[in-house]
Amino acid sequence: MAYLRPRDSRPRASYIELWRRLTPLYDEGEAKAIVRTVMDECFGMSLADLLCGGIDRMEEMEYHRLSQMMERLTQAEPVQYVVGKAPFMGRLFDVRQGVLIPRPETEVLCRWIEEEMSHALTEDDRPRQMLDVGCGSGCIALSLALDMPGTRVTACDISPVALEVTRQNAEALGAQVELVCRDALQMESDDLSKAKDHRKWDVVVSNPPYICRQEAADMHPNVRRYEPELALFVPDDAPLLFYRAIARYATGSLCHGGMLFFECNPLYLPAVEEMLRQMSYDDVVSRDDPFGKTRFIKATWL
């Protein structure tokens, strides 16, 4: 007969007690949503289960695991890292510390690209080619590869962790992408632009680092303490650092009529638009995110 570990006699925290532990960091609605996410994703419990005593019916090892996860959450660790997953474009992406957590507003950027590419034609009926610079978890590159069959997508990042997470997500989701280790600030001098068919991209897209160091104090601690600085910050005196480097690379690698897409810091979006016009891009237009902030830019290379 299997040995059954006796249940700890100490009273267990209720759903209300769990979310109240997070209210020093989050408002009530967000604290509740975080706890529900953990219980649903990791323990298969719905809100109804929680309200009907589901926590009291948990196995001892499960409750111990929940307690450890709650401890991480009370230290401001993002729930996406705690559960190891983040939703994006109707799919779940594996995430961990070292990669930027996919944001729902970035879905607007992906849908915009898909909308534009549905009307675009390629020369000689060749496959469309896309490059995602700074792929992170792979959420943009893999979503585009899956939603637009026949498109060849290349994803690059300077972080080995990001490339490994993208590879894992590609395998899990069944997406075909080429992964390349590249520094976004050195794109012009690398072999992507030296290749014989270097002017090959129909789309270059990037959600690069765009937060100035002076803005860090205003960020939520779960972002400031845990998400990778490499993917977040630029020097205070160079807010367009990555935009300029990527846009310059794209001038020599986009096909005729190819499009460059950026996610931007709304504070610097007008400056990015002006920079692109000065670099001879055409049809420079912007779009708002779901919260009314102008965050996305498209520019065409003629």
Short mmCIF file of C-alpha atoms in Angstrom, two decimals:
data_model
loop_
_atom_site.label_atom_id
_atom_site.label_comp_id
_atom_site.label_asym_id
_atom_site.label_seq_id
_atom_site.Cartn_x
_atom_site.Cartn_y
_atom_site.Cartn_z
CA MET A 1 0.00 0.00 0.00
CA ALA A 2 1.33 3.41 -0.98
CA TYR A 3 2.37 5.70 1.83
CA LEU A 4 0.12 8.75 2.06
CA ARG A 5 1.71 11.86 3.43
CA PRO A 6 -0.54 13.29 6.17
CA ARG A 7 -2.09 16.62 5.37
CA ASP A 8 -0.68 19.67 7.12
CA SER A 9 -3.10 20.60 9.87
CA ARG A 10 -2.51 24.34 9.46
CA PRO A 11 -5.46 26.23 7.92
CA ARG A 12 -5.13 27.00 4.23
CA ALA A 13 -5.46 30.43 2.71
CA SER A 14 -8.74 31.17 0.96
CA TYR A 15 -9.09 32.74 -2.47
CA ILE A 16 -9.81 36.09 -0.79
CA GLU A 17 -6.72 35.81 1.39
CA LEU A 18 -4.58 34.94 -1.61
CA TRP A 19 -5.53 37.94 -3.72
CA ARG A 20 -5.36 40.28 -0.72
CA ARG A 21 -1.68 39.37 -0.36
CA LEU A 22 -1.09 41.06 -3.71
CA THR A 23 -2.94 44.33 -3.06
CA PRO A 24 0.22 46.13 -1.88
CA LEU A 25 1.41 45.75 -5.50
CA TYR A 26 -1.79 45.69 -7.58
CA ASP A 27 -5.31 47.05 -7.42
CA GLU A 28 -8.04 44.65 -6.35
CA GLY A 29 -9.18 43.71 -9.84
CA GLU A 30 -5.66 42.92 -11.06
CA ALA A 31 -4.81 40.99 -7.87
CA LYS A 32 -7.87 38.79 -8.37
CA ALA A 33 -7.05 38.24 -12.03
CA ILE A 34 -3.49 37.18 -11.19
CA VAL A 35 -4.64 34.59 -8.65
CA ARG A 36 -7.27 33.26 -11.06
CA THR A 37 -4.62 32.96 -13.78
CA VAL A 38 -2.38 30.90 -11.51
CA MET A 39 -5.21 28.65 -10.37
CA ASP A 40 -6.52 28.11 -13.90
CA GLU A 41 -3.20 27.66 -15.75
CA CYS A 42 -1.38 25.62 -13.11
CA PHE A 43 -4.09 23.79 -11.17
CA GLY A 44 -7.07 23.68 -13.53
CA MET A 45 -9.37 25.51 -11.11
CA SER A 46 -12.08 27.89 -12.26
CA LEU A 47 -13.43 30.78 -10.22
CA ALA A 48 -16.39 28.57 -9.29
CA ASP A 49 -13.96 25.94 -7.99
CA LEU A 50 -12.20 28.55 -5.87
CA LEU A 51 -15.42 29.87 -4.41
CA CYS A 52 -16.57 26.34 -3.58
CA GLY A 53 -13.56 25.35 -1.50
CA GLY A 54 -11.25 24.07 -4.22
CA ILE A 55 -8.13 25.15 -2.35
CA ASP A 56 -9.07 23.03 0.67
CA ARG A 57 -9.35 19.98 -1.58
CA MET A 58 -5.88 20.37 -3.08
CA GLU A 59 -3.26 17.69 -2.49
CA GLU A 60 -0.58 18.72 -0.03
CA MET A 61 2.15 18.90 -2.68
CA GLU A 62 -0.06 21.03 -4.90
CA TYR A 63 -0.80 23.44 -2.08
CA HIS A 64 2.91 23.66 -1.29
CA ARG A 65 3.56 24.52 -4.93
CA LEU A 66 0.83 27.18 -4.79
CA SER A 67 2.42 28.67 -1.68
CA GLN A 68 5.77 28.92 -3.46
CA MET A 69 4.15 30.61 -6.44
CA MET A 70 2.36 33.10 -4.22
CA GLU A 71 5.65 33.95 -2.55
CA ARG A 72 7.14 34.78 -5.94
CA LEU A 73 4.10 36.92 -6.79
CA THR A 74 4.36 38.87 -3.53
CA GLN A 75 7.92 39.76 -4.56
CA ALA A 76 6.48 41.44 -7.69
CA GLU A 77 7.55 38.68 -10.09
CA PRO A 78 5.23 38.86 -13.13
CA VAL A 79 2.56 36.19 -13.20
CA GLN A 80 3.63 35.22 -16.72
CA TYR A 81 7.05 34.17 -15.43
CA VAL A 82 5.49 32.38 -12.46
CA VAL A 83 3.19 30.25 -14.64
CA GLY A 84 5.72 30.12 -17.50
CA LYS A 85 3.28 31.20 -20.20
CA ALA A 86 1.77 34.31 -21.79
CA PRO A 87 -1.14 34.58 -24.26
CA PHE A 88 -0.61 36.28 -27.61
CA MET A 89 -2.71 36.24 -30.78
CA GLY A 90 -4.85 33.38 -29.48
CA ARG A 91 -1.88 31.17 -28.60
CA LEU A 92 0.16 30.48 -25.46
CA PHE A 93 3.87 31.26 -25.59
CA ASP A 94 6.40 29.90 -23.14
CA VAL A 95 8.21 32.71 -21.33
CA ARG A 96 10.83 32.91 -18.64
CA GLN A 97 13.13 35.50 -17.13
CA GLY A 98 15.46 36.73 -19.83
CA VAL A 99 12.75 37.33 -22.45
CA LEU A 100 10.29 40.18 -22.69
CA ILE A 101 6.71 39.22 -21.85
CA PRO A 102 4.38 39.58 -24.89
CA ARG A 103 1.96 42.49 -24.50
CA PRO A 104 -1.60 42.42 -25.84
CA GLU A 105 -1.13 45.79 -27.55
CA THR A 106 1.56 44.27 -29.81
CA GLU A 107 -1.19 42.14 -31.37
CA VAL A 108 -2.29 45.34 -33.17
CA LEU A 109 1.10 45.43 -34.88
CA CYS A 110 0.82 41.81 -36.04
CA ARG A 111 -2.70 42.31 -37.38
CA TRP A 112 -1.58 45.45 -39.22
CA ILE A 113 1.23 43.52 -40.92
CA GLU A 114 -1.15 40.70 -41.87
CA GLU A 115 -3.64 43.23 -43.24
CA GLU A 116 -1.01 44.98 -45.37
CA MET A 117 0.55 41.75 -46.62
CA SER A 118 -2.82 40.34 -47.65
CA HIS A 119 -2.88 43.06 -50.34
CA ALA A 120 0.82 43.01 -51.26
CA LEU A 121 2.22 41.18 -54.26
CA THR A 122 5.76 39.87 -54.71
CA GLU A 123 7.82 39.84 -57.89
CA ASP A 124 7.80 36.58 -59.89
CA ASP A 125 5.32 35.12 -57.43
CA ARG A 126 8.16 34.32 -55.04
CA PRO A 127 7.52 33.55 -51.34
CA ARG A 128 7.26 36.61 -49.12
CA GLN A 129 10.22 37.19 -46.79
CA MET A 130 9.99 38.74 -43.32
CA LEU A 131 12.57 39.68 -40.69
CA ASP A 132 11.76 40.20 -37.00
CA VAL A 133 14.59 42.10 -35.30
CA GLY A 134 14.77 41.40 -31.56
CA CYS A 135 12.40 38.45 -31.47
CA GLY A 136 12.32 37.85 -27.70
CA SER A 137 9.82 35.05 -27.06
CA GLY A 138 9.12 34.81 -30.78
CA CYS A 139 5.56 36.06 -30.39
CA ILE A 140 5.66 38.34 -33.47
CA ALA A 141 7.70 36.11 -35.77
CA LEU A 142 5.85 32.90 -34.94
CA SER A 143 2.40 34.51 -35.10
CA LEU A 144 3.14 35.87 -38.58
CA ALA A 145 4.61 32.56 -39.75
CA LEU A 146 1.54 30.66 -38.55
CA ASP A 147 -1.06 33.16 -39.75
CA MET A 148 0.47 33.64 -43.22
CA PRO A 149 1.39 30.21 -44.61
CA GLY A 150 4.03 30.31 -47.30
CA THR A 151 5.80 33.32 -45.80
CA ARG A 152 9.44 32.77 -44.92
CA VAL A 153 10.17 34.33 -41.55
CA THR A 154 13.59 34.99 -40.04
CA ALA A 155 13.84 35.93 -36.36
CA CYS A 156 16.99 37.43 -34.89
CA ASP A 157 18.08 38.45 -31.40
CA ILE A 158 21.34 39.11 -29.58
CA SER A 159 20.20 37.06 -26.56
CA PRO A 160 20.85 33.29 -26.57
CA VAL A 161 18.03 32.91 -24.04
CA ALA A 162 15.59 34.65 -26.37
CA LEU A 163 16.61 32.50 -29.32
CA GLU A 164 16.24 29.33 -27.27
CA VAL A 165 12.77 30.33 -26.04
CA THR A 166 11.75 31.22 -29.60
CA ARG A 167 13.01 27.83 -30.80
CA GLN A 168 11.01 26.04 -28.08
CA ASN A 169 7.89 28.02 -28.93
CA ALA A 170 8.33 27.30 -32.64
CA GLU A 171 8.52 23.57 -31.94
CA ALA A 172 5.52 23.65 -29.60
CA LEU A 173 3.37 25.66 -32.02
CA GLY A 174 4.53 23.96 -35.21
CA ALA A 175 5.94 27.13 -36.79
CA GLN A 176 8.78 27.26 -39.30
CA VAL A 177 11.22 30.13 -38.73
CA GLU A 178 14.93 30.68 -39.27
CA LEU A 179 16.74 31.81 -36.12
CA VAL A 180 19.81 34.04 -36.29
CA CYS A 181 21.94 35.54 -33.51
CA ARG A 182 22.43 39.21 -34.38
CA ASP A 183 23.01 42.55 -32.67
CA ALA A 184 20.34 44.99 -33.89
CA LEU A 185 22.89 47.80 -33.69
CA GLN A 186 25.27 46.01 -36.06
CA MET A 187 22.84 44.84 -38.74
CA GLU A 188 24.45 46.83 -41.57
CA SER A 189 27.82 45.14 -41.18
CA ASP A 190 26.64 41.56 -40.70
CA ASP A 191 26.24 38.85 -43.30
CA LEU A 192 22.47 39.36 -43.56
CA SER A 193 23.16 42.49 -45.61
CA LYS A 194 26.24 41.10 -47.37
CA ALA A 195 24.38 38.14 -48.83
CA LYS A 196 23.97 38.00 -52.60
CA ASP A 197 20.20 38.47 -52.26
CA HIS A 198 20.50 41.02 -49.46
CA ARG A 199 17.66 43.19 -50.80
CA LYS A 200 15.15 40.47 -50.08
CA TRP A 201 12.83 41.48 -47.23
CA ASP A 202 9.21 42.31 -47.94
CA VAL A 203 8.75 43.23 -44.27
CA VAL A 204 11.15 44.18 -41.50
CA VAL A 205 9.47 44.46 -38.12
CA SER A 206 10.83 45.29 -34.70
CA ASN A 207 9.67 46.02 -31.17
CA PRO A 208 13.08 47.25 -29.98
CA PRO A 209 14.21 48.65 -26.63
CA TYR A 210 12.69 52.11 -26.28
CA ILE A 211 12.46 53.09 -22.59
CA CYS A 212 14.92 55.73 -21.42
CA ARG A 213 16.67 55.09 -18.12
CA GLN A 214 15.11 58.22 -16.63
CA GLU A 215 11.68 56.60 -17.06
CA ALA A 216 12.56 53.53 -14.97
CA ALA A 217 11.38 55.05 -11.70
CA ASP A 218 7.84 55.31 -13.08
CA MET A 219 7.69 51.66 -14.14
CA HIS A 220 5.86 48.98 -12.17
CA PRO A 221 8.30 46.97 -10.03
CA ASN A 222 7.31 43.71 -11.72
CA VAL A 223 8.75 45.10 -14.98
CA ARG A 224 11.70 46.98 -13.51
CA ARG A 225 12.94 44.10 -11.33
CA TYR A 226 12.34 41.10 -13.55
CA GLU A 227 12.09 41.81 -17.27
CA PRO A 228 15.39 41.92 -19.20
CA GLU A 229 17.08 45.31 -19.26
CA LEU A 230 18.57 44.41 -22.62
CA ALA A 231 15.07 44.36 -24.15
CA LEU A 232 13.78 47.45 -22.36
CA PHE A 233 16.22 50.32 -22.02
CA VAL A 234 18.06 52.81 -24.18
CA PRO A 235 20.36 55.65 -23.03
CA ASP A 236 18.61 58.84 -22.01
CA ASP A 237 20.49 60.75 -24.70
CA ALA A 238 19.71 58.26 -27.51
CA PRO A 239 16.01 57.29 -27.44
CA LEU A 240 16.05 56.50 -31.20
CA LEU A 241 19.19 54.36 -31.03
CA PHE A 242 17.62 51.10 -32.21
CA TYR A 243 15.11 52.68 -34.58
CA ARG A 244 17.88 54.49 -36.43
CA ALA A 245 20.09 51.40 -36.75
CA ILE A 246 17.28 49.10 -37.91
CA ALA A 247 15.81 51.67 -40.32
CA ARG A 248 19.25 52.27 -41.82
CA TYR A 249 19.74 48.53 -42.32
CA ALA A 250 16.29 48.25 -43.90
CA THR A 251 17.09 50.92 -46.51
CA GLY A 252 19.56 48.48 -48.05
CA SER A 253 17.64 45.26 -47.54
CA LEU A 254 13.95 45.96 -48.19
CA CYS A 255 12.58 45.09 -51.61
CA HIS A 256 10.92 47.75 -53.75
CA GLY A 257 7.67 48.48 -51.95
CA GLY A 258 8.85 46.65 -48.85
CA MET A 259 7.53 47.81 -45.48
CA LEU A 260 9.17 48.62 -42.17
CA PHE A 261 7.05 48.29 -39.01
CA PHE A 262 7.96 49.51 -35.53
CA GLU A 263 6.42 49.46 -32.09
CA CYS A 264 7.40 52.73 -30.43
CA ASN A 265 7.50 54.61 -27.19
CA PRO A 266 4.59 57.06 -27.71
CA LEU A 267 6.78 59.84 -26.30
CA TYR A 268 9.19 59.55 -29.22
CA LEU A 269 6.91 58.43 -32.03
CA PRO A 270 6.85 61.85 -33.78
CA ALA A 271 10.65 61.84 -33.75
CA VAL A 272 10.73 58.34 -35.26
CA GLU A 273 8.30 59.45 -38.00
CA GLU A 274 10.48 62.44 -38.84
CA MET A 275 13.62 60.29 -38.85
CA LEU A 276 12.04 57.85 -41.34
CA ARG A 277 11.01 60.67 -43.68
CA GLN A 278 14.52 62.11 -43.57
CA MET A 279 15.85 58.66 -44.50
CA SER A 280 13.63 58.78 -47.66
CA TYR A 281 10.96 56.35 -46.52
CA ASP A 282 7.55 56.94 -48.06
CA ASP A 283 3.99 56.56 -46.75
CA VAL A 284 4.97 56.96 -43.08
CA VAL A 285 1.80 56.34 -41.08
CA SER A 286 0.95 55.47 -37.48
CA ARG A 287 -1.71 53.61 -35.50
CA ASP A 288 -2.97 53.64 -31.93
CA ASP A 289 -2.82 50.76 -29.50
CA PRO A 290 -6.06 49.54 -27.82
CA PHE A 291 -5.56 52.11 -25.05
CA GLY A 292 -5.54 55.11 -27.37
CA LYS A 293 -1.77 55.67 -27.41
CA THR A 294 -0.13 56.15 -30.81
CA ARG A 295 2.43 53.37 -30.70
CA PHE A 296 2.91 51.76 -34.13
CA ILE A 297 4.54 53.02 -37.32
CA LYS A 298 4.62 51.72 -40.88
CA ALA A 299 6.94 53.07 -43.56
CA THR A 300 7.46 51.97 -47.18
CA TRP A 301 10.72 51.78 -49.12
CA LEU A 302 10.28 52.65 -52.78
#
